[in-house]
Each structure stands twice: as C-alpha cells, then as structure tokens.
Short mmCIF file of C-alpha atoms in Angstrom, two decimals:
data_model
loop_
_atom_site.label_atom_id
_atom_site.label_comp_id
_atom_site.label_asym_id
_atom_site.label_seq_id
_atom_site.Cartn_x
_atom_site.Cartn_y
_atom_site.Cartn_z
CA UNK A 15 -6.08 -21.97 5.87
CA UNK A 16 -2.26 -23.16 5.37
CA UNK A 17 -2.01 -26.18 3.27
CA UNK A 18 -0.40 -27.87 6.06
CA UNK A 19 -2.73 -27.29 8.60
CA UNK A 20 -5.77 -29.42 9.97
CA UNK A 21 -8.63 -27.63 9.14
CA UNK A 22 -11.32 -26.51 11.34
CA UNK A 23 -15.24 -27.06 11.61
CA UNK A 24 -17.54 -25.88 13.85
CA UNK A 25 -20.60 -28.20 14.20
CA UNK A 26 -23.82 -26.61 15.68
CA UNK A 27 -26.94 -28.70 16.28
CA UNK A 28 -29.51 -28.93 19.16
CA UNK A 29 -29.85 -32.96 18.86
CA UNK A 30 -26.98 -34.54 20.33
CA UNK A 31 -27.28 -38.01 18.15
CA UNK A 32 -26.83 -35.78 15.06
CA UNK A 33 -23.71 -33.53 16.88
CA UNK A 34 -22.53 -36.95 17.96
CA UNK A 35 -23.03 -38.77 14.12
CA UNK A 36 -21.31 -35.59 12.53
CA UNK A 37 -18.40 -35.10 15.18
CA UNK A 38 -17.52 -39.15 14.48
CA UNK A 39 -17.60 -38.80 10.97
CA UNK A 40 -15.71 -35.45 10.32
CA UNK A 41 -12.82 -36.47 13.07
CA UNK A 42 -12.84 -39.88 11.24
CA UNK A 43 -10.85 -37.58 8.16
CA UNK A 44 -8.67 -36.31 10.77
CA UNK A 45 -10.59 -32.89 10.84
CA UNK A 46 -10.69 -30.53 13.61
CA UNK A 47 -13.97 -30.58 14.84
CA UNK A 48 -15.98 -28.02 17.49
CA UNK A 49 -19.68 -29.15 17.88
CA UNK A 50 -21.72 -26.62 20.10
CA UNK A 51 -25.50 -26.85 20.51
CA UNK A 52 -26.60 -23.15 20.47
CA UNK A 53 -27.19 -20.38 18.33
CA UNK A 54 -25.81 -18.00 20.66
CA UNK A 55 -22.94 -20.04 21.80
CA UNK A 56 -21.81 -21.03 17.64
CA UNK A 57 -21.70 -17.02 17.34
CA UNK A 58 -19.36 -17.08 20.28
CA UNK A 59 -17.15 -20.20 19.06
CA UNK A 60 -16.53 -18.45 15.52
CA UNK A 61 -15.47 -15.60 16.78
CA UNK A 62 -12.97 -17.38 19.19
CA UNK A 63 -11.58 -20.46 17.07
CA UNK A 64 -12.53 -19.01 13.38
CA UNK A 65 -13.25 -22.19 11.76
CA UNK A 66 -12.19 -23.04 8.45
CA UNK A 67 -16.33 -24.12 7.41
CA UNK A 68 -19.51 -24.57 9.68
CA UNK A 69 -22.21 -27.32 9.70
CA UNK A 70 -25.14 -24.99 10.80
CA UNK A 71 -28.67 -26.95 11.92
CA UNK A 72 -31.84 -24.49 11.52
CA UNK A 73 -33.60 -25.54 14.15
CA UNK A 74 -32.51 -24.31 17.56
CA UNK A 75 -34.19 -22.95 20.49
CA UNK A 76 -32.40 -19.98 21.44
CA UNK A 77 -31.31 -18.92 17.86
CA UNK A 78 -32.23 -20.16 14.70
CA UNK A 79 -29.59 -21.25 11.94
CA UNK A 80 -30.67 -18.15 9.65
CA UNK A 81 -29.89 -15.54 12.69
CA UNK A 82 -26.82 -17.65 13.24
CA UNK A 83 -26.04 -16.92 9.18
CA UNK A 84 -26.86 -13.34 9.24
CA UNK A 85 -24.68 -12.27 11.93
CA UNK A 86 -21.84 -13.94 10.81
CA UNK A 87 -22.07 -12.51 7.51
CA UNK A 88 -22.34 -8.98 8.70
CA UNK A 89 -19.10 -9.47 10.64
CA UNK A 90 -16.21 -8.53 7.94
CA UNK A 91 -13.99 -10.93 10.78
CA UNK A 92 -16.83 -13.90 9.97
CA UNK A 93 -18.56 -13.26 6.96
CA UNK A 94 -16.00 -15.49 4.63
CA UNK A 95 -16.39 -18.56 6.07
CA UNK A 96 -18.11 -21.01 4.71
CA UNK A 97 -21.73 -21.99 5.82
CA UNK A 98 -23.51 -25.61 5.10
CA UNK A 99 -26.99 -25.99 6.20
CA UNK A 100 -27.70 -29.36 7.50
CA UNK A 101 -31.69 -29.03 8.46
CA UNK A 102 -34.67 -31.69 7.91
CA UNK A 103 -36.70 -28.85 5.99
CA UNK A 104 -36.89 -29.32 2.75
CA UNK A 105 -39.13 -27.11 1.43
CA UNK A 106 -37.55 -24.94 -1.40
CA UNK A 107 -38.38 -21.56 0.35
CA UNK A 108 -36.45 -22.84 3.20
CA UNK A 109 -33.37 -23.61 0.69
CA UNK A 110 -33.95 -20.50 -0.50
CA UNK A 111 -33.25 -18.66 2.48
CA UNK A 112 -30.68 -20.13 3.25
CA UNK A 113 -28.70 -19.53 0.40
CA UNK A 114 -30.13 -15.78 0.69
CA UNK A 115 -28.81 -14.79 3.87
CA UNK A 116 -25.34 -16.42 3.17
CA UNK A 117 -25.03 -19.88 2.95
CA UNK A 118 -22.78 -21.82 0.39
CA UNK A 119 -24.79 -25.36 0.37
CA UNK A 120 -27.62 -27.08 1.91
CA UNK A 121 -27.90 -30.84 3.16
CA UNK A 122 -31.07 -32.54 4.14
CA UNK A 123 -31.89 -34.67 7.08
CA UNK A 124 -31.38 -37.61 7.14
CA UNK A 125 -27.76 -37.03 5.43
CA UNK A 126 -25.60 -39.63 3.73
CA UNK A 127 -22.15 -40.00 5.37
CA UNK A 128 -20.23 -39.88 1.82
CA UNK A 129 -22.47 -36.77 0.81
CA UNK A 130 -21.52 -34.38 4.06
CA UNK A 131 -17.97 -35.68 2.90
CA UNK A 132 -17.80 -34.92 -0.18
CA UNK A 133 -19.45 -31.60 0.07
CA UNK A 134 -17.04 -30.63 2.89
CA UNK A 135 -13.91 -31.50 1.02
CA UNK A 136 -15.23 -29.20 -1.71
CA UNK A 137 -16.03 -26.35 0.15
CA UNK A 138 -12.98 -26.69 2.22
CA UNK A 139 -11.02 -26.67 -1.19
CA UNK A 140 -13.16 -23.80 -2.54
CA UNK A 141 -12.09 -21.75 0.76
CA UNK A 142 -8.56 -22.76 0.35
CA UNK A 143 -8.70 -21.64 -3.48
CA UNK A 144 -10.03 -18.46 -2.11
CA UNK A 145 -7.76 -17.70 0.39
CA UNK A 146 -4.70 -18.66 -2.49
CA UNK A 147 -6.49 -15.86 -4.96
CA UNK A 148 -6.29 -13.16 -2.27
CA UNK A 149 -3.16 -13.54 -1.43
CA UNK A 150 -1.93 -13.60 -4.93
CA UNK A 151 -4.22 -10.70 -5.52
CA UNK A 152 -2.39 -9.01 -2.44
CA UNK A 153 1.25 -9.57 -3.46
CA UNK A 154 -0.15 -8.72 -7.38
CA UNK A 155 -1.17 -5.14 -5.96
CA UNK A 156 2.27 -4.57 -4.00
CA UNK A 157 3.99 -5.83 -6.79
CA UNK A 158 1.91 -3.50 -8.96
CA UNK A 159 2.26 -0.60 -6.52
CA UNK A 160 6.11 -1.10 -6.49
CA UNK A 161 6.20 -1.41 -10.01
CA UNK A 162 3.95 2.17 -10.36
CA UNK A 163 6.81 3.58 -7.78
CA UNK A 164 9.69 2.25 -9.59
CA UNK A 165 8.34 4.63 -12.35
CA UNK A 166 8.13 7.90 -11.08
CA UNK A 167 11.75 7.40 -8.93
CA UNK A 168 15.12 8.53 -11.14
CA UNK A 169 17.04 4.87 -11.14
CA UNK A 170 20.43 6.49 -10.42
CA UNK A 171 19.57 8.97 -7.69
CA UNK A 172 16.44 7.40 -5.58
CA UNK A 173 14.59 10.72 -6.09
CA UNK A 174 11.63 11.52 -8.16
CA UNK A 175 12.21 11.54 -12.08
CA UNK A 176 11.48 14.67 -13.72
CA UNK A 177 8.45 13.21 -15.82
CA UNK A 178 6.37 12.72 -12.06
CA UNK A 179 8.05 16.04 -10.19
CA UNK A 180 6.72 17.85 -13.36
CA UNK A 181 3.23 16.10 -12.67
CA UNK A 182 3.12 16.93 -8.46
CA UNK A 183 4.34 20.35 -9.24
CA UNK A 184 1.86 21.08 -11.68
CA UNK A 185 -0.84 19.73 -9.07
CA UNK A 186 0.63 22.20 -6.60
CA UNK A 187 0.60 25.10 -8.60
CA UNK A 188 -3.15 24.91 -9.61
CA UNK A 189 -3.62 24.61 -5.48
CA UNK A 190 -1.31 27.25 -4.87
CA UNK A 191 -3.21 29.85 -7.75
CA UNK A 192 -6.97 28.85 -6.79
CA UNK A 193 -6.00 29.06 -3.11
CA UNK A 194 -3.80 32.17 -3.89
CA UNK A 195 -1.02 30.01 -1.46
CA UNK A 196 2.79 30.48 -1.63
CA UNK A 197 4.85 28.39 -3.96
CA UNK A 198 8.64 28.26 -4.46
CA UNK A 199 10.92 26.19 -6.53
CA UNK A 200 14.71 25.88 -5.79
CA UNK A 201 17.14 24.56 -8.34
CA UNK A 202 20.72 23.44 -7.94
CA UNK A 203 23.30 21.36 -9.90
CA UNK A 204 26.72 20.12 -8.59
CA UNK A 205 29.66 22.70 -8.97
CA UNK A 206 32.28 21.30 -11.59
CA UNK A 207 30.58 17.88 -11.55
CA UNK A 208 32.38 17.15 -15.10
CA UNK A 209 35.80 17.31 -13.34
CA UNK A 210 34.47 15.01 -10.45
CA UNK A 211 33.39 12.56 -13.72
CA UNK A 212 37.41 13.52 -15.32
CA UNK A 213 39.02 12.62 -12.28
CA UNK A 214 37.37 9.66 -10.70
CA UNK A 215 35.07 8.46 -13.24
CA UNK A 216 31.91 7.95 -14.04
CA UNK A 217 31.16 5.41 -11.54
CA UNK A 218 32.75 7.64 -8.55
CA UNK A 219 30.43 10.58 -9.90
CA UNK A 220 27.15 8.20 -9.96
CA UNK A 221 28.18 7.39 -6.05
CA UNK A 222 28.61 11.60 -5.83
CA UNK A 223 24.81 11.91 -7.18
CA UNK A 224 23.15 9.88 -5.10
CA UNK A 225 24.87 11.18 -2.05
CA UNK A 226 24.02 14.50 -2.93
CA UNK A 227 20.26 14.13 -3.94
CA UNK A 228 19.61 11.88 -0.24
CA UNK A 229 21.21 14.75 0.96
CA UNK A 230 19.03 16.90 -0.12
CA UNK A 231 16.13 14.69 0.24
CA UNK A 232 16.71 14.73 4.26
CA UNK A 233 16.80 18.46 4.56
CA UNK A 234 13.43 19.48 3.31
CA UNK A 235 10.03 18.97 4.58
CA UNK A 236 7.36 15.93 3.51
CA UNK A 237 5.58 18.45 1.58
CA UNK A 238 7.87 18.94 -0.58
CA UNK A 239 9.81 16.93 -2.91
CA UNK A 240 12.97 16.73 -4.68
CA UNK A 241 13.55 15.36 -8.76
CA UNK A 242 16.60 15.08 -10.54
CA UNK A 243 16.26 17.60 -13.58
CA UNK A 244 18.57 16.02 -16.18
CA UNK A 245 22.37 15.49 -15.54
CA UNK A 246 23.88 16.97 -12.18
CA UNK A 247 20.47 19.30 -11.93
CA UNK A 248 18.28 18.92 -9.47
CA UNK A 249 14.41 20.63 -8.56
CA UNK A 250 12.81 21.18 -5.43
CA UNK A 251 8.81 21.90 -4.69
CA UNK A 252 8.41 23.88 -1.84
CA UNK A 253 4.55 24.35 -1.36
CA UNK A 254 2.94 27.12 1.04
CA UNK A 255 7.07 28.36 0.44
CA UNK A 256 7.59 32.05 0.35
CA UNK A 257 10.85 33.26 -1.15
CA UNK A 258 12.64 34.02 2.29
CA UNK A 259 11.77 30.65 3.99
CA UNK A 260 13.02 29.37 0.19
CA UNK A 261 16.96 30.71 0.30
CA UNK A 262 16.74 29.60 4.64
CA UNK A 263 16.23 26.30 2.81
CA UNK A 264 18.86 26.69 -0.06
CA UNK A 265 20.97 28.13 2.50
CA UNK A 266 20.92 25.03 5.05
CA UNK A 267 21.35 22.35 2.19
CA UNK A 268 24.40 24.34 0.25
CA UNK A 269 25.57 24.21 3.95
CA UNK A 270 24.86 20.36 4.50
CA UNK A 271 25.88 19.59 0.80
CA UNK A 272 29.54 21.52 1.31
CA UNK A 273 30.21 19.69 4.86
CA UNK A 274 29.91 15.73 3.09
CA UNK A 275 32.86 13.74 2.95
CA UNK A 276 31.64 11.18 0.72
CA UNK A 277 33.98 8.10 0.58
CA UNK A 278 34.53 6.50 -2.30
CA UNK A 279 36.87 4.05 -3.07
CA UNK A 280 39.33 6.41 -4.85
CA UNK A 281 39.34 8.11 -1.50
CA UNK A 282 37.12 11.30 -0.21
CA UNK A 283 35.29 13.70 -2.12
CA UNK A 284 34.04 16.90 -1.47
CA UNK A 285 31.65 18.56 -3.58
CA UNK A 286 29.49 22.07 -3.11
CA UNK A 287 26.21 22.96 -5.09
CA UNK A 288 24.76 26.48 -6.24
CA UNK A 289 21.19 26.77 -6.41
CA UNK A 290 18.62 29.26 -7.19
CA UNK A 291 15.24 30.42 -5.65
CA UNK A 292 12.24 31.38 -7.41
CA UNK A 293 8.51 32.06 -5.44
CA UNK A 294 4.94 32.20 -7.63
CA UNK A 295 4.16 35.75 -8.53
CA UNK A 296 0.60 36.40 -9.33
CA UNK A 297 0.87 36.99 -13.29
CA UNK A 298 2.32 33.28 -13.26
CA UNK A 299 -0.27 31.18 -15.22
CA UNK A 300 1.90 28.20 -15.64
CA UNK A 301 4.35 26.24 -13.56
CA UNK A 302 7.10 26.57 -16.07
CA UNK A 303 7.40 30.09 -15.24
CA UNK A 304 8.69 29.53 -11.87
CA UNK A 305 10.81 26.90 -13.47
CA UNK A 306 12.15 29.14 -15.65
CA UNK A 307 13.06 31.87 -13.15
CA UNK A 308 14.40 29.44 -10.53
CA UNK A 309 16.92 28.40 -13.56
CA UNK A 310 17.80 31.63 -14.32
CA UNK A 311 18.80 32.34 -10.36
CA UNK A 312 20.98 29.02 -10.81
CA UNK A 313 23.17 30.15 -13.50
CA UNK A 314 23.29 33.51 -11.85
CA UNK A 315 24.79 31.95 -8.08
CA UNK A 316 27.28 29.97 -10.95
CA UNK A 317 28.39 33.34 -12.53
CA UNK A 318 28.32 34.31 -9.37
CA UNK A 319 31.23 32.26 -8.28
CA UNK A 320 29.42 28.75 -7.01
CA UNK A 321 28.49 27.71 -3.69
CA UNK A 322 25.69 29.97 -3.75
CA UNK A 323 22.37 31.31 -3.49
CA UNK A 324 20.34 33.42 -5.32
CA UNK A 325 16.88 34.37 -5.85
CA UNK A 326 14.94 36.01 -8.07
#
C-alpha cells in the first residue's frame, strides 16, 4: 500500500444497519470502503479489488466468516491481508478460532466507533510496516546478490576472477571424473601485450583487456566460462569438451581476437592471442593437471611464433 494512496477495506456483513454504521464511519476518515454481504461474494471482491484490511462478520448464511478466513489465507495472492473479526460472539473459543485460522484482531458487537478506528489505523500501519520490510528485504537481497557477483567478476575485465573460475572448474572436474565426461581447458594471453602497455599506456592496454576477454566471452558456449588468470592470461572451462571441438574453439576466437579493430583514443589497435588446449585424461586426479598442461601448450603456440594453437 503506497504511502500516498487511499487505502482499501472490504466490509462484509449480512445486517445491513451494521454494513451501513461501518461504511459511514470508515468513509468518514476518507477510506476506501467495499461493503458486500456474502461469504461467497467477499471471496470474490478480494480477489478483484485486493483490499488493504477486511472487516469480516461470522455470521453469514451462505459462508461463515471462518470459511471466509481460511480461504483467503490459503491463497498466497490473499493470505497477507489483514483480517478483523467484527462478530457478537464472545465466547473465548470463538476468539480463539478466529485468531487460529488467520485473523489479526477481534471486535465485539456492539462496537465502539473510536475502537474499530483505532484498531484499523493500527493494522493498516502494521500492513504498511510490512509491506516497507519486504521491500527493503527485497532490494537488501539484490543488493546482496550484486554484491556476492561483484566478487567472483575480475574488476578490470568483466569476466570471472580466478579465485571463482578455480572454484566452477573444480566443480566440473569432479562431474566430469564421476561421470567419466569430457573436460577441456584452453589458455591464452595477449601476444606482446607489454609493448601495447610501452606504446599507448597503461590505460590504452586496460581498454585492450577488456575488449579482448568480451571477446572471448561471446564466442563460447553458456556452459562454459571464461576468468582472467593473472596479467594478460586468460582460462577457459569447456565442459563435456573433447580436445578437437577444444582447438575448433581456440581456432574461431584467435580468428575473432586477430580481426578487432579496437579504437582507442590514441587511434586503432590490433592485437592477436596464442592459446593452448588441454582435454582430462583419465590418470588426472586434480584439476590443476589440466591447468598445468593447457599452460604448457600456451608457451609452446608462443615459441611457436604467436597467433597460435596448440594442444597437448
């Protein structure tokens, strides 16, 4: 319920001088008020206008205030707005049962004026309280969520940092050995990166980075994932990746990565990558392993001349 909003309150009684009593006072205090005289029909009305609190008799003919209660509360659309009884019982077990099957207070017949008042403004401010805490609770959780993801993302590149790659790829190589699945890892760095940094500076090679790693990032698959190593290196997860589909892959980004013009403003850049493949082999017990080898197939494609792939 917006703070600037009238609020909203369904009325349901059977005896029209009470409906009539209640509708004058409420709409006296400028509230919004929606009498009905059925059980049936109040079910109908909440689901329709979604009232901001409900004055709910007991006794009615078609469907008694306790029905009314329970099948509002078992509807996760209905079952947080607030429910006063207003009944002439007055025995406790009656008081009882309606706090059981959901109400939040109970008036008895005859009411005072300033007492259905009163007891409406403060369940009308409870409900508003309640409604403040779960949003705040809501923007708490994105805020937390965000916060969580801000963690595991390398600040300079956008990709994953290589504390959280380290954790996913650990997770997919205990899949990958129970399962007996495919697994490949693909490293590559930028080719003469420290010349880019000589030559254009530090900031211009930042801009190079990230340009690179989104590259990358857009050619493989959702499966996998990409984290930025340490420096200009960079580590790809391929899961359910044997070591041919693994060098197409290499092949098509050291293809995408050598056709960017990146433009800077110390004018274009072109850069090219060498990378290195690496697939699980069955004596592997640890990720690192495949790590290890994928490295080693790196600095071979750099002996090799850069702007390359190899695997191992």
């Amino acid at each position: 319920m917006p703070d600037n909003r009238t609020p909203t309150i369904l009325i349901v009684d059977d005896t029209p001088a009470n409906l009539l009593l209640l509708t004058q006072l409420l709409s006296g205090q400028s509230y919004d008020v929606r009498p009905v005289t059925q059980g049936r029909q109040a079910i109908t009305a909440v689901r329709t206008i979604h009232p901001d609190l409900i004055l709910l008799d007991i006794r009615m003919p078609d469907m008694d205030g306790y029905t009314v209660c329970q099948n509002l509360k078992a509807d996760p659309e209905t079952n947080h707005i607030p429910i006063i009884f207003i009944s002439a019982l007055d025995d406790t077990e009656d008081k009882v049962r309606a706090f059981e099957c959901g109400g939040v207070d109970y008036i008895t017949k005859p009411f005072q004026p300033a007492e259905v008042l009163a007891r409406v403004r403060t369940h009308l401010a409870l409900a508003q309280a309640r409604i403040a805490l779960e949003m705040a609770n809501r923007e708490l959780q994105r805020a937390l969520a965000r916060e969580a993801e801000l963690a595991r993302i390398d600040w300079l590149t956008g990709v994953y940092n290589r504390s959280h790659f380290y954790e996913l790829a650990t997770h997919q190589f205990a899949i990958a050995t129970r399962y007996d699945q495919p697994l490949a890892i693909c490293m590559f760095d930028v080719d003469h990166f420290k010349h880019i940094n000589d030559q254009y500076g530090h900031l211009i090679g930042d801009q190079v980075l990230r340009t690179i790693a989104q590259t990358a990032a857009r050619q493989i698959r959702t499966t996998d994932c990409i984290g930025r190593f340490g420096g200009e290196e960079f580590i790809l997860l391929l899961p359910n990746t044997r070591m041919e589909s693994g060098l197409h892959l290499a092949e098509r980004l050291r293809a995408a990565v050598a056709a960017l013009e990146i433009h800077t403003e110390k004018g274009t850049i072109t850069a090219t990558i060498s990378l290195g493949v690496a697939e699980r082999q069955p004596a592997d017990t640890i990720i690192e392993r495949i790590i290890d080898r994928a490295d080693q197939a790196l600095y071979a494609a750099k002996r090799q001349g850069r702007n390359c792939v190899v695997g191992v």
